[in-house]
Coordinates of C-alpha atoms in Angstrom, one line a residue:
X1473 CA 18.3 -30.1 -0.1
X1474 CA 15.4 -28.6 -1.1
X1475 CA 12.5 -28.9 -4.0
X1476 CA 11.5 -25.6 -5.8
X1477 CA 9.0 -26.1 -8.6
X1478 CA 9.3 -24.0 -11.2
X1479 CA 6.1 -22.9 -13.5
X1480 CA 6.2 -21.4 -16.9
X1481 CA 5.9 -21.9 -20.0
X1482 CA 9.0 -20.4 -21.5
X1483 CA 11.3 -23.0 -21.5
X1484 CA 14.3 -20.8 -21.9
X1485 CA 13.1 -18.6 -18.5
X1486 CA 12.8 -21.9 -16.6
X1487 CA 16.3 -23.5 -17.3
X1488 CA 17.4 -19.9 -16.4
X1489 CA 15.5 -19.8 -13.0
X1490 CA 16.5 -23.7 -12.2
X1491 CA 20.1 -22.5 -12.5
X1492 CA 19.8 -20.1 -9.8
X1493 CA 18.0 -22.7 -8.0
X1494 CA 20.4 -25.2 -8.4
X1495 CA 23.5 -22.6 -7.2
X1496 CA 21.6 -22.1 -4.1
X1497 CA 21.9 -26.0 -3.2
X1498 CA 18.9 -26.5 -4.2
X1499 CA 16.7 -28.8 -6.7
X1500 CA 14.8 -27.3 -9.1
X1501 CA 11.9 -29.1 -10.8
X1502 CA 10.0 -27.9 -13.6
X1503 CA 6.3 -28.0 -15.1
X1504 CA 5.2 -26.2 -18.7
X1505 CA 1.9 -25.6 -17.4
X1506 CA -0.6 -25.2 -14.7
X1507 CA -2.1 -28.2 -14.7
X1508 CA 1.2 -30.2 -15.0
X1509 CA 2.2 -28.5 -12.3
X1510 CA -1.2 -28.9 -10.0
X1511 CA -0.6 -32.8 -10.9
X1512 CA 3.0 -33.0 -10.0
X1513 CA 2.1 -31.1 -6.8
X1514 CA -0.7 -34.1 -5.8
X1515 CA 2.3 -37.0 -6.6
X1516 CA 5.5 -35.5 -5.3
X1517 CA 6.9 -33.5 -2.6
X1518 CA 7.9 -30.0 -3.1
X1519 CA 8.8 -27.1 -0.8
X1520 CA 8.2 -24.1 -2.9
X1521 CA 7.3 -23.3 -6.2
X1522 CA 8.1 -20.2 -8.9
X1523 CA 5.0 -19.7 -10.8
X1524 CA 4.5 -17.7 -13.8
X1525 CA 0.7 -15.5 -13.6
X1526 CA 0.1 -15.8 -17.7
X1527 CA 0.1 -19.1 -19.6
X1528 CA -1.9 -20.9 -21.6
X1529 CA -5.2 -22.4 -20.1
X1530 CA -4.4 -22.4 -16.2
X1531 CA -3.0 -19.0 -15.4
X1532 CA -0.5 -18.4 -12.3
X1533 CA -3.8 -16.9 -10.0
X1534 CA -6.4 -20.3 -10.8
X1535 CA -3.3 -22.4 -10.1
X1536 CA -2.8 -20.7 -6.6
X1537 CA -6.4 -20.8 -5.8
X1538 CA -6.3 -24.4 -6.3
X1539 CA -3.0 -25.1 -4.4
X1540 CA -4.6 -23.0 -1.5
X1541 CA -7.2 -25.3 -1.9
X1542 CA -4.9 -28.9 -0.8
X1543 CA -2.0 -26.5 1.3
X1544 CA -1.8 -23.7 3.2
X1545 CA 1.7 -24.5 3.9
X1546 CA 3.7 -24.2 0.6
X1547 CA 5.3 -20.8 -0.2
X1548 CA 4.9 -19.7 -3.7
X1549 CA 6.1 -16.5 -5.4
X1550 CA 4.4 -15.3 -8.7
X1551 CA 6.4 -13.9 -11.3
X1552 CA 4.8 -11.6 -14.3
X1553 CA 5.7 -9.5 -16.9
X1554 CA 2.4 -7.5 -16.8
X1555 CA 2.0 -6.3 -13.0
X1556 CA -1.0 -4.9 -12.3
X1557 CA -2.8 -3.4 -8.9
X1558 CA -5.6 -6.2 -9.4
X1559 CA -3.2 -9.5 -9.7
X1560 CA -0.4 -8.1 -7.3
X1561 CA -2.9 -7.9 -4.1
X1562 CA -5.1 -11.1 -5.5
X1563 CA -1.6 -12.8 -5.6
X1564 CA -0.7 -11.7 -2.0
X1565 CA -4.1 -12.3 -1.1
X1566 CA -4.1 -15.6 -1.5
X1567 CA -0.7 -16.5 0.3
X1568 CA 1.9 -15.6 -2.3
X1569 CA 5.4 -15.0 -0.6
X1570 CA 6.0 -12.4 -3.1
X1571 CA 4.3 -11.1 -6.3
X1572 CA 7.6 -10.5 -8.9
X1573 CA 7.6 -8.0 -11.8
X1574 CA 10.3 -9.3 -14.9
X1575 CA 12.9 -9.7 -15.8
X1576 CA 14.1 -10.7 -12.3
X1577 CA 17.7 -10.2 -11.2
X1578 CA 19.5 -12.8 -9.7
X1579 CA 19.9 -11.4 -6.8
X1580 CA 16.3 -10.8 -6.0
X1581 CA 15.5 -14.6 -7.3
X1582 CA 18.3 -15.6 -4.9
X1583 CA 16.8 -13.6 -2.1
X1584 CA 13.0 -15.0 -2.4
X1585 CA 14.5 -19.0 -2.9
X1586 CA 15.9 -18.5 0.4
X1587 CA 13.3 -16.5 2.1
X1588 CA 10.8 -19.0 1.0
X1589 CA 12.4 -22.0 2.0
X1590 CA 13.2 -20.4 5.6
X1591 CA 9.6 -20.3 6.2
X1592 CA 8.3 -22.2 8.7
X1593 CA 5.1 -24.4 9.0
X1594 CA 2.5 -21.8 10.2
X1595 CA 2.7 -20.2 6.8
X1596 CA -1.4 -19.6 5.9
X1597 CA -3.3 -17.9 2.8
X1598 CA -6.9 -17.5 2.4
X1599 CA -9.5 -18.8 -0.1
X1600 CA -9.5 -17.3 -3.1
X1601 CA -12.2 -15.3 -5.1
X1602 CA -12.3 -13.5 -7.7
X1603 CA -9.8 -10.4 -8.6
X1604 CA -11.5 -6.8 -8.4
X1605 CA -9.7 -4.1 -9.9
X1606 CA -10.3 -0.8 -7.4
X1607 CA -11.2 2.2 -10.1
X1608 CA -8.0 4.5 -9.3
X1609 CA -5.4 2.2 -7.7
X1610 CA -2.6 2.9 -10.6
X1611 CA 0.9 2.2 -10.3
X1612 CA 4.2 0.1 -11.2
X1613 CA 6.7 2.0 -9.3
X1614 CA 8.4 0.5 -6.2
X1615 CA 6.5 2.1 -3.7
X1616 CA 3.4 1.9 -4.9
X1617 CA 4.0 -2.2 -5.8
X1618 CA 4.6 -2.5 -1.6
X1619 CA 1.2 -0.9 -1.1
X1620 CA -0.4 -3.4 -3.3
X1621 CA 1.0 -6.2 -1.7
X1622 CA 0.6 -4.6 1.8
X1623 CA -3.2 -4.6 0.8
X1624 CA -3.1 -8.1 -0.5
X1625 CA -1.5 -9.1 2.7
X1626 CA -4.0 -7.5 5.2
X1627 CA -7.2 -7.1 3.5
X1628 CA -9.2 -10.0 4.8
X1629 CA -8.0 -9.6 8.7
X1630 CA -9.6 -6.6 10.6
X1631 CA -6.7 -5.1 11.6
X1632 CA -6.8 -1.6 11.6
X1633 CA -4.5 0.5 9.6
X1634 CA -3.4 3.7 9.2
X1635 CA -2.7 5.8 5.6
X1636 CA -0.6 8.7 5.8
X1637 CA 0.3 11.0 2.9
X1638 CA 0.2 14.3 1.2
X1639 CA -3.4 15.8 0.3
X1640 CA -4.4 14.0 -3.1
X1641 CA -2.2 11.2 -2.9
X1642 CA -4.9 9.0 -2.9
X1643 CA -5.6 7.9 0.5
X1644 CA -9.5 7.2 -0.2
X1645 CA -8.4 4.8 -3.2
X1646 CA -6.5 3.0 -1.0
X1647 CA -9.3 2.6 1.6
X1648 CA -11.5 1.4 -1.1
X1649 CA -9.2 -1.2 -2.6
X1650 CA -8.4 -2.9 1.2
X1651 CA -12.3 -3.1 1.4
X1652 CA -12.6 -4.6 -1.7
X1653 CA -10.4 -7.3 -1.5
X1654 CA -11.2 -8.0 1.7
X1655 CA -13.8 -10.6 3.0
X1656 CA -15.7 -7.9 3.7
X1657 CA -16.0 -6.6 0.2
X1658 CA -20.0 -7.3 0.2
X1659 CA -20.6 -5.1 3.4
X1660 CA -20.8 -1.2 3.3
X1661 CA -17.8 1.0 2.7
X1662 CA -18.3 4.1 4.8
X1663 CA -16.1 6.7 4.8
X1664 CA -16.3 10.6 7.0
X1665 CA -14.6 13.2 6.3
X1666 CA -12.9 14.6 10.1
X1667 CA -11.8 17.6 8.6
X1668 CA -15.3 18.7 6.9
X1669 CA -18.0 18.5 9.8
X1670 CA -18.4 20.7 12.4
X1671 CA -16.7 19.4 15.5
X1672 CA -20.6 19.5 17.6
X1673 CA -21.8 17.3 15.0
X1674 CA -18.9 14.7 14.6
X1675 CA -20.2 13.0 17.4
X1676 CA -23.6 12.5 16.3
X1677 CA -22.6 11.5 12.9
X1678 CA -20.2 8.5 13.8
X1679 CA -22.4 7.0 16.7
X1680 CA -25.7 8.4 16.1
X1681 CA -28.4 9.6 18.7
X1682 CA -32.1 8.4 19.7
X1683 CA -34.9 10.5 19.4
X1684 CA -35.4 13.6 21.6
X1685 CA -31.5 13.3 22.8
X1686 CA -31.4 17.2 22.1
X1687 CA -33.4 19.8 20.6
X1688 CA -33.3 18.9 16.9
X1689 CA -32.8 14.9 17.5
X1690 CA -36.9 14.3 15.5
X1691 CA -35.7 10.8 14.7
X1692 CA -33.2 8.3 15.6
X1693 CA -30.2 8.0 13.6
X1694 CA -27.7 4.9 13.5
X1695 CA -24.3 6.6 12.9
X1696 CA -21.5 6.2 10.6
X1697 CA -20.1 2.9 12.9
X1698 CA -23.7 1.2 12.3
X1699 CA -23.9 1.8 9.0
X1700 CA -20.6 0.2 8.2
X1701 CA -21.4 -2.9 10.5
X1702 CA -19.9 -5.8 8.7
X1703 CA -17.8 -4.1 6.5
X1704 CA -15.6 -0.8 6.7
X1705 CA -15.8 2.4 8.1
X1706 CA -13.4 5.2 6.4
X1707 CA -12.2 7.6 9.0
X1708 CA -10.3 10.6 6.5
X1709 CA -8.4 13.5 8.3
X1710 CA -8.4 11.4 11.4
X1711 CA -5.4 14.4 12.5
X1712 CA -7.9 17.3 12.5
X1713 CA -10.8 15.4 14.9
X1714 CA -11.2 17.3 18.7
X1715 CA -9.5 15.7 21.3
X1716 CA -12.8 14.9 22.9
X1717 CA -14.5 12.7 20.3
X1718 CA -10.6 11.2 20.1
X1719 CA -11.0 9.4 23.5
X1720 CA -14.7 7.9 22.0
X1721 CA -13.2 6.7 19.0
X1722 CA -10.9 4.9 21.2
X1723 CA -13.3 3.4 23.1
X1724 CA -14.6 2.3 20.1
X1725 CA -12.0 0.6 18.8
X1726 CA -10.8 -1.1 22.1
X1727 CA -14.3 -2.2 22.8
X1728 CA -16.0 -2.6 19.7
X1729 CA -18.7 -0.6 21.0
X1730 CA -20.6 2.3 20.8
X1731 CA -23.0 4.7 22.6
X1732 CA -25.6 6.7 20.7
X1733 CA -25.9 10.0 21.9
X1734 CA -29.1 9.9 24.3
X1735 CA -28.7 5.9 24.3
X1736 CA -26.8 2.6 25.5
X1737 CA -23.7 0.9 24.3
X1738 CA -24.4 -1.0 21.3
X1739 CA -22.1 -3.5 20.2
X1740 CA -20.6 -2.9 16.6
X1741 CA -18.3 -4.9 13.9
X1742 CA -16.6 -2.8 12.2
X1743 CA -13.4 -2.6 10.3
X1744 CA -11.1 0.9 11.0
X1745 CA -9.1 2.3 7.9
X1746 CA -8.2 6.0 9.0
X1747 CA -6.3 8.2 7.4
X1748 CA -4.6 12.1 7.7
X1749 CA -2.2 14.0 5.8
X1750 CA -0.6 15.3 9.2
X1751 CA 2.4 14.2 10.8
X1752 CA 0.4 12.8 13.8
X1753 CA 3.8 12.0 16.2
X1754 CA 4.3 15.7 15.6
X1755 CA 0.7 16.1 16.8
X1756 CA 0.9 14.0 19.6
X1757 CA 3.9 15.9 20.7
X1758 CA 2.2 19.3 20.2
X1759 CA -0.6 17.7 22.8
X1760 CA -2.6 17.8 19.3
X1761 CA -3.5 14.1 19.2
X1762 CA -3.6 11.3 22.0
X1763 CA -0.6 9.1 21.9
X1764 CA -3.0 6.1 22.8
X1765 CA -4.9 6.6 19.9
X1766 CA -2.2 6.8 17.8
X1767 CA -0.8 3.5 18.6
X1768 CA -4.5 2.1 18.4
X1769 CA -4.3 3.2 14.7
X1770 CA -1.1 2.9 14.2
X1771 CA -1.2 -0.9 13.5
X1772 CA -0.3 -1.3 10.3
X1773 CA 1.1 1.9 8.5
X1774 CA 0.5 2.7 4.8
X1775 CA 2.3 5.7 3.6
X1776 CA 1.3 7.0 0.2
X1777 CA 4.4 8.6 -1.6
X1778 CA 3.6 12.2 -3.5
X1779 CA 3.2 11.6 -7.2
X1780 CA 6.6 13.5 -7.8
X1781 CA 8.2 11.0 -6.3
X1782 CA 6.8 8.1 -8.1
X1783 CA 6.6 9.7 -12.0
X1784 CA 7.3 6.4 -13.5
X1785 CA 3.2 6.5 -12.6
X1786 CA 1.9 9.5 -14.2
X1787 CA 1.3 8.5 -17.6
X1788 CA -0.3 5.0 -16.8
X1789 CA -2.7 7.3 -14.5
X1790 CA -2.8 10.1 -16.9
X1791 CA -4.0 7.2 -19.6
X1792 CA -6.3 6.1 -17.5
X1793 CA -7.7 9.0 -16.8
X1794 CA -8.2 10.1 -20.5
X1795 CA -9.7 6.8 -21.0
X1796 CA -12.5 7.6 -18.5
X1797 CA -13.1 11.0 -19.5
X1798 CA -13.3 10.6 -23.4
X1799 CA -11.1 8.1 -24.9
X1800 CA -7.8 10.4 -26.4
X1801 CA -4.5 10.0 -26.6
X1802 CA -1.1 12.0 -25.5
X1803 CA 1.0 13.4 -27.6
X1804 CA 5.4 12.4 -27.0
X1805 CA 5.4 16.0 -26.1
X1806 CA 2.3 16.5 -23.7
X1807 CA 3.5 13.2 -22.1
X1808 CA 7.1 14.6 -21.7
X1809 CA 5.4 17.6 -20.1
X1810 CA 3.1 15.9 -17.3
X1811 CA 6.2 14.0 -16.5
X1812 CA 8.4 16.9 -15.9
X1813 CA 5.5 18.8 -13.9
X1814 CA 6.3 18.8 -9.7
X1815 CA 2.1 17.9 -9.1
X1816 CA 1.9 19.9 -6.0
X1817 CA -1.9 18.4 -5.8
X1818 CA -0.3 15.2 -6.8
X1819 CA -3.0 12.5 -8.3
X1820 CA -5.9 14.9 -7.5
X1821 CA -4.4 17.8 -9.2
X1822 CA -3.2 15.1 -12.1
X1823 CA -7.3 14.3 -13.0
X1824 CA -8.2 17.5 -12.9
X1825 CA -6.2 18.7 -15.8
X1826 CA -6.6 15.5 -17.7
X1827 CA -10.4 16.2 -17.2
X1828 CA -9.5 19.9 -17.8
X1829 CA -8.3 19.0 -21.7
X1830 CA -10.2 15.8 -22.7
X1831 CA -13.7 18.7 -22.0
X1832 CA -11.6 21.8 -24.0
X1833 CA -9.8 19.5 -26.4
X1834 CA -11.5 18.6 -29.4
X1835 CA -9.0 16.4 -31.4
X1836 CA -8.2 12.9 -30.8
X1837 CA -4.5 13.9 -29.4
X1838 CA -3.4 16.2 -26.6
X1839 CA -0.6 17.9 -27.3
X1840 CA 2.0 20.0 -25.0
X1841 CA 0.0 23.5 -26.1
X1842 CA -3.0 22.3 -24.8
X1843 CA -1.3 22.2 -21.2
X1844 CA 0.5 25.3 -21.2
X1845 CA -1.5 26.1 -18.4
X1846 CA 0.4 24.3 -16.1
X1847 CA 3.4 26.7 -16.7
X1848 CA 6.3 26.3 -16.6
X1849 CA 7.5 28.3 -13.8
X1850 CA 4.8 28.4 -11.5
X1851 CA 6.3 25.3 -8.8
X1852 CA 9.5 24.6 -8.3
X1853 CA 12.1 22.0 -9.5
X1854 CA 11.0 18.5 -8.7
X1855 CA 12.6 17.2 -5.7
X1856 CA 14.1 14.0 -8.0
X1857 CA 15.5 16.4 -10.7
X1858 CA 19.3 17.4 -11.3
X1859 CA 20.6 19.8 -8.5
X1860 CA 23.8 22.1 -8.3
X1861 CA 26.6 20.0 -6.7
X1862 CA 27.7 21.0 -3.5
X1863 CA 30.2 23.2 -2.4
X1864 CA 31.5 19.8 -0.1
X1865 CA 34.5 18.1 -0.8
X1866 CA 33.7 14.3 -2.0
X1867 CA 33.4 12.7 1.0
X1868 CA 31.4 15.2 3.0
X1869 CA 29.1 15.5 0.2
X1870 CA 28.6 11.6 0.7
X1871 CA 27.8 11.4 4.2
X1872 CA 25.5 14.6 3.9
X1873 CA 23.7 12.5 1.2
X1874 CA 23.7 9.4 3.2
X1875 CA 22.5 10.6 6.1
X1876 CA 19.7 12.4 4.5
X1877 CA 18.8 9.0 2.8
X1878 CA 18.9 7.6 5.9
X1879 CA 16.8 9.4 7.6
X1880 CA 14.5 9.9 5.0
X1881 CA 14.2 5.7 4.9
X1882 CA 13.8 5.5 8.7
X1883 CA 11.0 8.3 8.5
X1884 CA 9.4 6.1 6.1
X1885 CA 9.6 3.0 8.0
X1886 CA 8.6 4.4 10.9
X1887 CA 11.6 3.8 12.5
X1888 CA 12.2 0.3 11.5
X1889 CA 15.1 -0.4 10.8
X1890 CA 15.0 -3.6 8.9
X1891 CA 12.8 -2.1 6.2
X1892 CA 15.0 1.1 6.2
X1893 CA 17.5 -1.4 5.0
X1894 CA 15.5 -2.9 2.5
X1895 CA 14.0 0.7 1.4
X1896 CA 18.1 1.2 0.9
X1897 CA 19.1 -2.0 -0.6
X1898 CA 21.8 -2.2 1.8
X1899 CA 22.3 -4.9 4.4
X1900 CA 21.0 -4.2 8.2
X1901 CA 24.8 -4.4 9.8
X1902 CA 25.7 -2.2 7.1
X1903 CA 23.1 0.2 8.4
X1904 CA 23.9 0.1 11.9
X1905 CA 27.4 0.8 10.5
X1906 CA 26.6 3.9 9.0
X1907 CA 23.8 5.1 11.7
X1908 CA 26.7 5.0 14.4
X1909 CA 29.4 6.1 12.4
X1910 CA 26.8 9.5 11.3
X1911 CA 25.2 9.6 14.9
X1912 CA 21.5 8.6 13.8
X1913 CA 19.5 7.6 16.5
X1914 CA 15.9 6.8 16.1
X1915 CA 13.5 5.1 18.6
X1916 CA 12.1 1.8 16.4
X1917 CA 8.5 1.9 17.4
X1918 CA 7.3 -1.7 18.8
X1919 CA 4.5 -1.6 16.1
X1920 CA 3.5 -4.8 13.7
X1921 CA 5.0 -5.6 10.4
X1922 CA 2.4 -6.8 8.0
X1923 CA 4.5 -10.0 7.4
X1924 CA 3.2 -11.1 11.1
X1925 CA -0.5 -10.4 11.4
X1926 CA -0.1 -12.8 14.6
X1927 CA 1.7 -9.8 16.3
X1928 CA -0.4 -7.2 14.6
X1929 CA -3.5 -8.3 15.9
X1930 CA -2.2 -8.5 19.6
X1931 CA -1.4 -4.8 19.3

């Protein structure tokens, strides 16, 4: 039997979590406040603990810090009613198991108790430091909660990872905020656009050239992998670079050096975020993109989901947006409409028309009239929206949808089948069942999960 800690001060949500703790076979313990709990933690022995991120004087993320500080060992999930971007990656950052929005279902209690008790000992966190909170990097739907605690997970290793997505998704943002958080945060943030600059000048702008290399060359110049030494370099559009500066920019990263034009190999440490809108297996298997390259980036995957697909985030970005460009408020009716809009240009498109009215709009409120120029017309029906049943009976309609979910899930997971299964909320046997039974195959590419940074950085 097992010790779980439980830290809040809501009495009524801790005898509520100790039951579930209890039903599992388990003991549950419980501490009003942070620094009961910090004190029970130096006298007693306990193998995980449930910690709430707001109460009064020590809050959830100065009580982690400080456990970090005596164990690396014990696995602690924070729970909040108030999830942000900052506090969900500074939670995973510093070692939490999982980083919990409430009200919690049962279910998904039950299912972090016994994941964190099935850890073993070479569970590690990091030191902490304080939160930043990366300008842009909005959301509280599903998907976009993973990618904050994917970033808390791998920003202080120098991994490199790869951030795929439609254009104006927000790939940049994403870049930024993995920086940030990082122990690299102090060090340049680079970042070079692939797609914008001329493919005989690429080469010269990511490792530099000496004087007199070629007619032009007046001075030296150091090169986007210099300037970023120590910190990170931001490769954008990584899809649309020539295959011949593709085979130097693996060099680079399986070396960790580079060569100037005109000059020798210089040694270089640098962390590699790249990023593309393009499907780059369909590139590799167009002869488009090297398949060794795309494994060397392909590390750890971050997929960015189009804002019409995650609209439970466009007002908080819409209000944040307003907030930035002049302080005014929505309307039910203009909210109602940037909700229902399909945001072909997703988050991109999204600040420009906020931008767009808080400049034309002189009022305090923006109302639905003064977005009529999004029509109404002009894109078509969002992909989440009510569609005309199909002409199927029951059960065929069922397996159409199920296999497209499917499919869909695995595309996601880049063929991983484990997180399909947790993308589904189904069980993986279950799965299997239903791949077999609708003849999905998929080859499950032997690439790292972000829960084992061990494997990841053998990749």
């Amino acid at each position: 039997m097992a010790t779980v800690l439980i830290v809040d001060d809501d009495a009524a949500l801790r005898d509520a979590l100790g039951e579930v703790v209890a039903d599992c076979g388990h003991a549950p313990r419980f501490a009003p406040s942070g620094e009961i709990a910090l004190t029970m933690l130096a006298n007693d022995t306990v193998d995980a603990m449930i910690l709430d991120l707001r109460m009064p004087g020590l809050d959830g993320l100065e009580v982690l810090r400080r456990v970090r500080t005596r164990s690396t060992s014990l696995p602690v999930t924070v729970l909040t009613a108030h999830a942000s971007a900052a506090n969900t990656i500074e939670a995973m950052r510093l070692g939490a198991f999982d980083h919990l929005t409430k009200p919690v279902g049962r279910a998904e209690l039950v299912r972090v108790v016994r994941g964190m008790l099935a850890l073993n000992e070479g569970w590690a966190g990091s030191n902490g430091k304080p939160a930043v909170q990366p300008e842009g990097l909005i959301g509280v739907c599903e998907a976009m909660r993973a990618v904050q605690k994917t970033i808390g997970l791998l920003a202080d290793s120098d991994t490199t990872v790869l951030i795929t997505g439609e254009t104006g998704t927000g790939k940049e943002v994403v870049a930024r905020a993995i920086h940030d958080h990082g122990n690299r945060a102090a060090a340049p943030f680079v970042a070079v656009n692939c797609a914008a600059i001329p493919s005989e000048l690429m080469e010269s702008e990511l490792f530099g050239h000496v004087k007199g290399a070629f007619t032009g060359a007046s001075t030296d110049r150091m090169g986007a992998f210099r300037q970023a030494a120590g910190g990170t370099l931001f490769l954008d559009e990584i899809g649309d670079m020539d295959m011949a500066l593709q085979a130097k920019i693996l060099r680079a990263l399986q070396e960790r050096t580079v060569t100037p034009i005109g000059g020798k190999p210089l040694s270089v440490d640098v962390r590699v975020v790249a990023a593309t809108h393009r499907d780059l297996r369909q590139r590799v298997r167009e002869g488009g993109f090297r398949e060794d390259l795309f494994y060397r980036l392909h590390v750890i995957p971050i997929h960015l989901p189009p804002l019409r697909e995650r609209r439970a985030d466009i007002l908080p970005l819409a209000e944040a947006f307003l907030a930035q460009a002049g302080n005014k408020a929505l309307d039910a009716d203009a909210a109602a409409r940037l909700v229902a809009h399909n945001w072909p240009g997703n988050v991109r498109e999204l600040r420009n028309v906020v931008e767009r009215v808080a400049v034309l709009v002189r009022g305090p409120v923006v109302t639905a009239a003064d977005i009529d120029f999004l029509g109404r017309s002009d894109h078509p029906r969002p992909a989440d929206g009510p569609a005309d049943p199909p002409d199927d009976d029951l059960a065929s309609a069922v397996a159409k949808l199920e296999t497209a979910m499917i499919r869909r899930a695995l595309d996601r997971c880049a063929g991983n089948r484990t997180e399909a299964a947790r993308l589904l909320g189904i069980h993986r046997p279950l799965l299997y069942a239903k791949m077999k039974r609708y003849g999905i195959e998929v080859f499950e590419e032997q690439t790292a999960s972000v829960s084992n940074p061990d494997a990841a950085e053998g990749a």
